[in-house]
């Protein structure tokens, strides 16, 4: 029974992988831009709470959205051909995101880890701990932007 479940899960994973592989580069760019824009809005929601009147429920919602984006497999949207082109606007990803796979994986892994931790800390309702974790999460964003995003 466990073997059949494992085979079924592997089949679903492979099917999902092949579906991602069929994404056109411009669509991949649109999906990336949409995900990161939605994440930025949720980062702003947390910042507004740690800098102003703290609302635990709002922070939890925003942190959970960020965690979902981070764990959604966004890395699969960095398909060949999407290092240049246009989604909603011209991509701002540097070519290094495609050539420095180890460096890119390192910042992506840190982002996922800190996003997961952000959701855990938000659930505690401790505003000071949320502010500290928000800073750590923001550093992972900065690390990627510094090395892998073309500056405006």
PDB file of C-alpha atoms in Angstrom:
ATOM      1  CA  UNK A   1       0.000   0.000   0.000  1.00  0.00           C
ATOM      2  CA  UNK A   2       2.780   2.421   0.916  1.00  0.00           C
ATOM      3  CA  UNK A   3       4.576   1.567  -2.320  1.00  0.00           C
ATOM      4  CA  UNK A   4       1.450   2.330  -4.380  1.00  0.00           C
ATOM      5  CA  UNK A   5       1.054   5.655  -2.567  1.00  0.00           C
ATOM      6  CA  UNK A   6       4.705   6.515  -3.227  1.00  0.00           C
ATOM      7  CA  UNK A   7       4.324   5.662  -6.920  1.00  0.00           C
ATOM      8  CA  UNK A   8       1.157   7.774  -7.136  1.00  0.00           C
ATOM      9  CA  UNK A   9       2.868  10.719  -5.455  1.00  0.00           C
ATOM     10  CA  UNK A  10       5.864  10.414  -7.775  1.00  0.00           C
ATOM     11  CA  UNK A  11       3.550  10.348 -10.793  1.00  0.00           C
ATOM     12  CA  UNK A  12       1.807  13.526  -9.609  1.00  0.00           C
ATOM     13  CA  UNK A  13       5.190  15.199  -9.020  1.00  0.00           C
ATOM     14  CA  UNK A  14       6.419  14.267 -12.485  1.00  0.00           C
ATOM     15  CA  UNK A  15       3.197  15.438 -14.080  1.00  0.00           C
ATOM     16  CA  UNK A  16       3.437  18.745 -12.223  1.00  0.00           C
ATOM     17  CA  UNK A  17       7.068  19.080 -13.278  1.00  0.00           C
ATOM     18  CA  UNK A  18       6.240  18.522 -16.915  1.00  0.00           C
ATOM     19  CA  UNK A  19       3.409  21.047 -16.675  1.00  0.00           C
ATOM     20  CA  UNK A  20       5.852  23.651 -15.375  1.00  0.00           C
ATOM     21  CA  UNK A  21       8.313  22.764 -18.125  1.00  0.00           C
ATOM     22  CA  UNK A  22       5.647  23.699 -20.674  1.00  0.00           C
ATOM     23  CA  UNK A  23       5.239  27.229 -19.326  1.00  0.00           C
ATOM     24  CA  UNK A  24       6.211  29.779 -21.940  1.00  0.00           C
ATOM     25  CA  UNK A  25       9.011  32.116 -20.807  1.00  0.00           C
ATOM     26  CA  UNK A  26       6.825  35.244 -20.896  1.00  0.00           C
ATOM     27  CA  UNK A  27       4.157  33.463 -18.830  1.00  0.00           C
ATOM     28  CA  UNK A  28       6.813  32.323 -16.342  1.00  0.00           C
ATOM     29  CA  UNK A  29       7.894  35.948 -15.999  1.00  0.00           C
ATOM     30  CA  UNK A  30       4.273  37.039 -15.412  1.00  0.00           C
ATOM     31  CA  UNK A  31       3.767  34.365 -12.757  1.00  0.00           C
ATOM     32  CA  UNK A  32       7.028  35.328 -11.003  1.00  0.00           C
ATOM     33  CA  UNK A  33       6.178  39.008 -11.104  1.00  0.00           C
ATOM     34  CA  UNK A  34       2.697  38.346  -9.761  1.00  0.00           C
ATOM     35  CA  UNK A  35       3.952  36.181  -6.918  1.00  0.00           C
ATOM     36  CA  UNK A  36       6.652  38.605  -5.851  1.00  0.00           C
ATOM     37  CA  UNK A  37       4.291  41.594  -6.111  1.00  0.00           C
ATOM     38  CA  UNK A  38       1.744  39.823  -3.914  1.00  0.00           C
ATOM     39  CA  UNK A  39       4.525  38.982  -1.472  1.00  0.00           C
ATOM     40  CA  UNK A  40       5.666  42.622  -1.395  1.00  0.00           C
ATOM     41  CA  UNK A  41       2.134  43.729  -0.495  1.00  0.00           C
ATOM     42  CA  UNK A  42       2.101  41.250   2.374  1.00  0.00           C
ATOM     43  CA  UNK A  43       5.546  42.401   3.539  1.00  0.00           C
ATOM     44  CA  UNK A  44       4.165  45.961   3.595  1.00  0.00           C
ATOM     45  CA  UNK A  45       1.214  44.768   5.702  1.00  0.00           C
ATOM     46  CA  UNK A  46       3.568  43.304   8.305  1.00  0.00           C
ATOM     47  CA  UNK A  47       5.757  46.404   8.285  1.00  0.00           C
ATOM     48  CA  UNK A  48       2.724  48.639   8.859  1.00  0.00           C
ATOM     49  CA  UNK A  49       1.825  46.545  11.887  1.00  0.00           C
ATOM     50  CA  UNK A  50       5.271  46.450  13.468  1.00  0.00           C
ATOM     51  CA  UNK A  51       5.722  50.200  12.877  1.00  0.00           C
ATOM     52  CA  UNK A  52       2.199  51.200  13.934  1.00  0.00           C
ATOM     53  CA  UNK A  53      -0.726  49.659  15.726  1.00  0.00           C
ATOM     54  CA  UNK A  54      -0.122  45.928  15.952  1.00  0.00           C
ATOM     55  CA  UNK A  55      -2.916  43.620  14.788  1.00  0.00           C
ATOM     56  CA  UNK A  56      -1.996  39.975  15.352  1.00  0.00           C
ATOM     57  CA  UNK A  57      -4.594  38.602  12.921  1.00  0.00           C
ATOM     58  CA  UNK A  58      -3.426  40.847  10.071  1.00  0.00           C
ATOM     59  CA  UNK A  59       0.182  39.845  10.663  1.00  0.00           C
ATOM     60  CA  UNK A  60      -0.741  36.157  10.708  1.00  0.00           C
ATOM     61  CA  UNK A  61      -2.633  36.485   7.412  1.00  0.00           C
ATOM     62  CA  UNK A  62       0.253  38.305   5.748  1.00  0.00           C
ATOM     63  CA  UNK A  63       2.878  35.910   7.132  1.00  0.00           C
ATOM     64  CA  UNK A  64       0.873  32.890   5.968  1.00  0.00           C
ATOM     65  CA  UNK A  65       0.572  34.390   2.470  1.00  0.00           C
ATOM     66  CA  UNK A  66       4.336  34.959   2.327  1.00  0.00           C
ATOM     67  CA  UNK A  67       4.971  31.422   3.548  1.00  0.00           C
ATOM     68  CA  UNK A  68       2.635  30.027   0.875  1.00  0.00           C
ATOM     69  CA  UNK A  69       4.414  31.958  -1.877  1.00  0.00           C
ATOM     70  CA  UNK A  70       7.845  30.894  -0.625  1.00  0.00           C
ATOM     71  CA  UNK A  71       6.811  27.242  -0.538  1.00  0.00           C
ATOM     72  CA  UNK A  72       4.916  27.294  -3.839  1.00  0.00           C
ATOM     73  CA  UNK A  73       7.842  26.251  -6.003  1.00  0.00           C
ATOM     74  CA  UNK A  74       8.540  29.664  -7.522  1.00  0.00           C
ATOM     75  CA  UNK A  75      12.007  28.434  -8.500  1.00  0.00           C
ATOM     76  CA  UNK A  76      10.389  26.342 -11.218  1.00  0.00           C
ATOM     77  CA  UNK A  77       9.379  29.594 -12.929  1.00  0.00           C
ATOM     78  CA  UNK A  78      12.996  30.423 -13.728  1.00  0.00           C
ATOM     79  CA  UNK A  79      12.770  28.435 -16.953  1.00  0.00           C
ATOM     80  CA  UNK A  80      15.246  28.739 -19.833  1.00  0.00           C
ATOM     81  CA  UNK A  81      14.340  31.723 -21.944  1.00  0.00           C
ATOM     82  CA  UNK A  82      12.843  33.688 -19.039  1.00  0.00           C
ATOM     83  CA  UNK A  83      16.126  35.418 -18.234  1.00  0.00           C
ATOM     84  CA  UNK A  84      14.987  38.083 -20.676  1.00  0.00           C
ATOM     85  CA  UNK A  85      11.617  39.050 -21.972  1.00  0.00           C
ATOM     86  CA  UNK A  86       8.429  40.595 -20.771  1.00  0.00           C
ATOM     87  CA  UNK A  87       5.751  39.445 -18.383  1.00  0.00           C
ATOM     88  CA  UNK A  88       3.599  42.294 -17.097  1.00  0.00           C
ATOM     89  CA  UNK A  89       6.733  44.380 -17.664  1.00  0.00           C
ATOM     90  CA  UNK A  90      10.328  43.632 -18.629  1.00  0.00           C
ATOM     91  CA  UNK A  91      11.931  41.058 -16.380  1.00  0.00           C
ATOM     92  CA  UNK A  92      14.484  42.422 -13.947  1.00  0.00           C
ATOM     93  CA  UNK A  93      16.156  39.126 -13.169  1.00  0.00           C
ATOM     94  CA  UNK A  94      19.905  39.126 -13.704  1.00  0.00           C
ATOM     95  CA  UNK A  95      21.457  36.405 -15.862  1.00  0.00           C
ATOM     96  CA  UNK A  96      23.305  35.222 -12.733  1.00  0.00           C
ATOM     97  CA  UNK A  97      20.067  33.693 -11.447  1.00  0.00           C
ATOM     98  CA  UNK A  98      20.440  31.185 -14.277  1.00  0.00           C
ATOM     99  CA  UNK A  99      24.212  30.766 -14.230  1.00  0.00           C
ATOM    100  CA  UNK A 100      24.992  30.837 -10.479  1.00  0.00           C
ATOM    101  CA  UNK A 101      22.652  28.000  -9.562  1.00  0.00           C
ATOM    102  CA  UNK A 102      24.331  27.340  -6.194  1.00  0.00           C
ATOM    103  CA  UNK A 103      24.216  31.005  -5.170  1.00  0.00           C
ATOM    104  CA  UNK A 104      20.624  31.344  -6.327  1.00  0.00           C
ATOM    105  CA  UNK A 105      19.619  28.152  -4.497  1.00  0.00           C
ATOM    106  CA  UNK A 106      21.291  29.442  -1.336  1.00  0.00           C
ATOM    107  CA  UNK A 107      19.297  32.682  -1.246  1.00  0.00           C
ATOM    108  CA  UNK A 108      16.087  30.883  -2.232  1.00  0.00           C
ATOM    109  CA  UNK A 109      16.551  28.344   0.558  1.00  0.00           C
ATOM    110  CA  UNK A 110      17.178  31.110   3.091  1.00  0.00           C
ATOM    111  CA  UNK A 111      14.027  32.895   1.904  1.00  0.00           C
ATOM    112  CA  UNK A 112      11.912  29.768   2.339  1.00  0.00           C
ATOM    113  CA  UNK A 113      13.363  29.086   5.798  1.00  0.00           C
ATOM    114  CA  UNK A 114      12.824  32.639   7.011  1.00  0.00           C
ATOM    115  CA  UNK A 115       9.315  32.739   5.499  1.00  0.00           C
ATOM    116  CA  UNK A 116       8.413  29.570   7.389  1.00  0.00           C
ATOM    117  CA  UNK A 117       9.851  31.037  10.573  1.00  0.00           C
ATOM    118  CA  UNK A 118       7.910  34.279   9.974  1.00  0.00           C
ATOM    119  CA  UNK A 119       4.638  32.340   9.955  1.00  0.00           C
ATOM    120  CA  UNK A 120       5.590  30.537  13.177  1.00  0.00           C
ATOM    121  CA  UNK A 121       6.588  33.741  14.951  1.00  0.00           C
ATOM    122  CA  UNK A 122       3.497  35.606  13.718  1.00  0.00           C
ATOM    123  CA  UNK A 123       1.294  32.924  15.266  1.00  0.00           C
ATOM    124  CA  UNK A 124       2.732  33.757  18.713  1.00  0.00           C
ATOM    125  CA  UNK A 125       1.396  37.311  18.584  1.00  0.00           C
ATOM    126  CA  UNK A 126       4.636  38.647  20.086  1.00  0.00           C
ATOM    127  CA  UNK A 127       5.090  41.983  18.296  1.00  0.00           C
ATOM    128  CA  UNK A 128       8.778  42.325  19.259  1.00  0.00           C
ATOM    129  CA  UNK A 129       9.576  38.815  18.007  1.00  0.00           C
ATOM    130  CA  UNK A 130       7.636  39.484  14.786  1.00  0.00           C
ATOM    131  CA  UNK A 131       9.621  42.678  14.228  1.00  0.00           C
ATOM    132  CA  UNK A 132      12.911  40.812  14.724  1.00  0.00           C
ATOM    133  CA  UNK A 133      11.877  37.988  12.386  1.00  0.00           C
ATOM    134  CA  UNK A 134      10.585  40.473   9.842  1.00  0.00           C
ATOM    135  CA  UNK A 135      14.088  41.942   9.740  1.00  0.00           C
ATOM    136  CA  UNK A 136      15.595  38.502   9.121  1.00  0.00           C
ATOM    137  CA  UNK A 137      13.090  37.802   6.358  1.00  0.00           C
ATOM    138  CA  UNK A 138      13.786  41.193   4.798  1.00  0.00           C
ATOM    139  CA  UNK A 139      17.496  40.389   4.735  1.00  0.00           C
ATOM    140  CA  UNK A 140      16.797  37.305   2.618  1.00  0.00           C
ATOM    141  CA  UNK A 141      14.849  39.473   0.179  1.00  0.00           C
ATOM    142  CA  UNK A 142      17.732  41.959   0.077  1.00  0.00           C
ATOM    143  CA  UNK A 143      20.238  39.163  -0.511  1.00  0.00           C
ATOM    144  CA  UNK A 144      18.406  38.041  -3.605  1.00  0.00           C
ATOM    145  CA  UNK A 145      17.794  41.581  -4.853  1.00  0.00           C
ATOM    146  CA  UNK A 146      21.453  42.513  -4.408  1.00  0.00           C
ATOM    147  CA  UNK A 147      22.786  39.549  -6.373  1.00  0.00           C
ATOM    148  CA  UNK A 148      20.014  38.534  -8.748  1.00  0.00           C
ATOM    149  CA  UNK A 149      17.785  41.531  -9.528  1.00  0.00           C
ATOM    150  CA  UNK A 150      18.522  44.392 -11.908  1.00  0.00           C
ATOM    151  CA  UNK A 151      18.217  47.676 -10.058  1.00  0.00           C
ATOM    152  CA  UNK A 152      15.547  50.127 -11.165  1.00  0.00           C
TER     153      UNK A 152
END
